[in-house]
Structures are given as structure tokens and as C-alpha cells.
N, CA, C and O of each residue as an XYZ file, in Angstrom:
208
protein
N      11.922    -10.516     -4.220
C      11.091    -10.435     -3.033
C      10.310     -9.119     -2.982
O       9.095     -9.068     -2.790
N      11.100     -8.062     -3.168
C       9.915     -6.757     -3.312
C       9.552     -6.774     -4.244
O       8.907     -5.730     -4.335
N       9.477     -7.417     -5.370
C       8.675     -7.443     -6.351
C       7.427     -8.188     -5.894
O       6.256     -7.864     -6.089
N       7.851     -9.125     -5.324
C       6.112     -9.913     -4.776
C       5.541     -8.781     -4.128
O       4.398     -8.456     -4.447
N       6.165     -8.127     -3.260
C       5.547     -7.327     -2.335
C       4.588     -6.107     -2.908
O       3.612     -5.492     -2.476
N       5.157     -6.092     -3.764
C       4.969     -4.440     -4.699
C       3.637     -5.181     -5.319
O       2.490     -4.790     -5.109
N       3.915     -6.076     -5.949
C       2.333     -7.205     -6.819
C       0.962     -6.926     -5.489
O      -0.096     -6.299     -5.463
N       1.795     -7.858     -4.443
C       0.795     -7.629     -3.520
C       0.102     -6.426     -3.128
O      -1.119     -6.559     -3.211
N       0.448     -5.410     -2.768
C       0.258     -4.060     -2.186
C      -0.459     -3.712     -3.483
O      -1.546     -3.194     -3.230
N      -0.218     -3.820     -4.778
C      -1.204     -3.531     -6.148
C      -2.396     -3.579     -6.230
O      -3.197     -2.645     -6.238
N      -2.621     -4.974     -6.315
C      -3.421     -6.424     -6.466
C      -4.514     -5.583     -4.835
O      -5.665     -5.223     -5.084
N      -4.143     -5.458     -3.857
C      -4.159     -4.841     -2.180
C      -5.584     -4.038     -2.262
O      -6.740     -4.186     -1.864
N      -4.651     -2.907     -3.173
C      -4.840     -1.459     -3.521
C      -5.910     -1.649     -4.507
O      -6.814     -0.885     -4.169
N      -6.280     -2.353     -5.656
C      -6.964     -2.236     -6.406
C      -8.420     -2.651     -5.626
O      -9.382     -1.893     -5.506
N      -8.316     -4.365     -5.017
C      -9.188     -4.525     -4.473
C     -10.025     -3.650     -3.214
O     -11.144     -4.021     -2.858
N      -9.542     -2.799     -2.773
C      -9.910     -1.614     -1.979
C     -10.602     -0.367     -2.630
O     -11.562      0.290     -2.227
N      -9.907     -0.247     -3.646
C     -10.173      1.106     -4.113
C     -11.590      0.982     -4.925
O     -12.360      1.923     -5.118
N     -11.776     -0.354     -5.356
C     -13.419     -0.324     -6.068
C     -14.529     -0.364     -5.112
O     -15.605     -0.378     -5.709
N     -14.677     -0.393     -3.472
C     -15.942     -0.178     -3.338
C     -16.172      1.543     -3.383
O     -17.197      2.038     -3.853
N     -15.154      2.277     -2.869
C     -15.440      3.998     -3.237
C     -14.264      4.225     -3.390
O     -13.314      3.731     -2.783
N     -14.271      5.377     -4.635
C     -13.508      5.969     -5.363
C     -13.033      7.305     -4.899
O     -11.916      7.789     -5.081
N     -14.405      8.010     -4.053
C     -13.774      8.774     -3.408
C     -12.651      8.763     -2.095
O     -11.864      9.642     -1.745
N     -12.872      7.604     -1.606
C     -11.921      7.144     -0.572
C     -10.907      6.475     -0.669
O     -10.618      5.609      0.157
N      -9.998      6.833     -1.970
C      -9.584      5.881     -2.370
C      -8.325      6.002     -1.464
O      -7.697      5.104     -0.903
N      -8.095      7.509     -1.466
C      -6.372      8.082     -0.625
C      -6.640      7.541      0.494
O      -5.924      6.593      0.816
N      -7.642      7.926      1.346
C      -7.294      7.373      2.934
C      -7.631      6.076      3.112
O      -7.377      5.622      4.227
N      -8.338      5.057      1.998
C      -7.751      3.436      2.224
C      -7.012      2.932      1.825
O      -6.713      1.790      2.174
N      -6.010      4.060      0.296
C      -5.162      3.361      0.394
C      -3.576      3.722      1.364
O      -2.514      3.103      1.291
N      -3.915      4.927      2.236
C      -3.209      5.321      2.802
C      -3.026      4.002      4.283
O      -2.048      3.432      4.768
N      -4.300      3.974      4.536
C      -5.052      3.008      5.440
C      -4.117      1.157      5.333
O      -3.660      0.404      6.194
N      -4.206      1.100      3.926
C      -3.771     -0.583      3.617
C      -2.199     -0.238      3.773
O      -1.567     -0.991      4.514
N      -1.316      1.106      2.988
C       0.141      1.159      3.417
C       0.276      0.557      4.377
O       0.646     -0.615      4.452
N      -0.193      1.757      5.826
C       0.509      1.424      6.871
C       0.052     -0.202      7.798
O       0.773     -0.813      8.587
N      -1.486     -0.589      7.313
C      -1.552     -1.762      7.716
C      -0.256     -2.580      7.080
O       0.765     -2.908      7.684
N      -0.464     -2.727      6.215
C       1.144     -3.429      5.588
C       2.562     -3.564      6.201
O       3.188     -4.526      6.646
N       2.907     -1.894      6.022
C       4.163     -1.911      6.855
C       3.815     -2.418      8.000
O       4.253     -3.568      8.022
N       3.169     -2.136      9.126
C       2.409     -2.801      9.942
C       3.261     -3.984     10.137
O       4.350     -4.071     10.705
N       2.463     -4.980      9.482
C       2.596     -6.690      9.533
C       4.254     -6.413      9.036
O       4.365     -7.624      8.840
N       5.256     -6.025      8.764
C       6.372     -5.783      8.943
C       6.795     -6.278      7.478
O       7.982     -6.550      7.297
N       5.915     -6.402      6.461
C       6.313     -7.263      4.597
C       7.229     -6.309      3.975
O       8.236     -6.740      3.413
N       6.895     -4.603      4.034
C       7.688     -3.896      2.917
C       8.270     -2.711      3.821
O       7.669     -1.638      3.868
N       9.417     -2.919      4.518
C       9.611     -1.942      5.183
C      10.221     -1.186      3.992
O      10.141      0.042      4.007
N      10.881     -1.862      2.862
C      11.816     -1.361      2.102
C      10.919      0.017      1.179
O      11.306      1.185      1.157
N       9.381     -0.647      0.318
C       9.052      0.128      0.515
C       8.377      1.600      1.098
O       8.001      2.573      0.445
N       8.373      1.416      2.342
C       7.570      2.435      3.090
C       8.873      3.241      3.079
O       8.675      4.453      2.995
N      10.128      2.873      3.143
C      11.227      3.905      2.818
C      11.047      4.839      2.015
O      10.887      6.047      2.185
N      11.102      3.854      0.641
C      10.894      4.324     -0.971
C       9.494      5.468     -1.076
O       9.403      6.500     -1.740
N       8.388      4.753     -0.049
C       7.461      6.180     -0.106
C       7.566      7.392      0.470
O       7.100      8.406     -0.049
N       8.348      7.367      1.875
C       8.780      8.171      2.883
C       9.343      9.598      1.772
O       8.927     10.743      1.946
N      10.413      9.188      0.579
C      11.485      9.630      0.252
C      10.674     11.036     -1.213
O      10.993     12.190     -1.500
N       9.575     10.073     -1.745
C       8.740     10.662     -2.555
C       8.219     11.804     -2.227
O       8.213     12.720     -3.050
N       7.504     12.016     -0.534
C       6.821     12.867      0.111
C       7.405     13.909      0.294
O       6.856     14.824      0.908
């Protein structure tokens, strides 16, 4: 199951990050918390919490 999740949030992330490159941190900072958000990866927003 977090493996789908992790695909998704990828797959997410990529499609975001090609219209600007310079923006890539604060949309993809932007799509995280929309994510956790909709409540799919709390597990990872842990796993990122822990990195920081």
C-alpha cells in the first residue's frame, strides 16, 4: 500500500515539476501537504518529518 502511494506522489511530483523547474521545491512542497491533506500517506509525511 505505501508503495502505491510512494508511485503516486512520484508519478505527482514529476508531473508538476515540468512546467517550472525553478519552482520545483515549493510545488513540490505544495503537492506533499495537499496529499497528506486528502489523508493517503500519513505514513509518509512521518518518514519526511524525521529526514528534516
Amino acid at each position: 500500500m505505501i508503495l502505491n502511494c510512494l508511485s503516486d506522489l512520484k508519478l505527482g511530483c514529476i508531473i508538476n515539476y515540468v512546467p517550472g523547474f525553478k519552482e520545483e521545491r515549493d510545488i513540490g512542497a505544495q503537492f506533499i501537504r495537499q496529499y497528506v491533506f486528502m489523508g493517503n500517506i500519513t505514513l509518509f509525511r512521518h518518514h519526511q518529518e524525521t529526514f528534516e
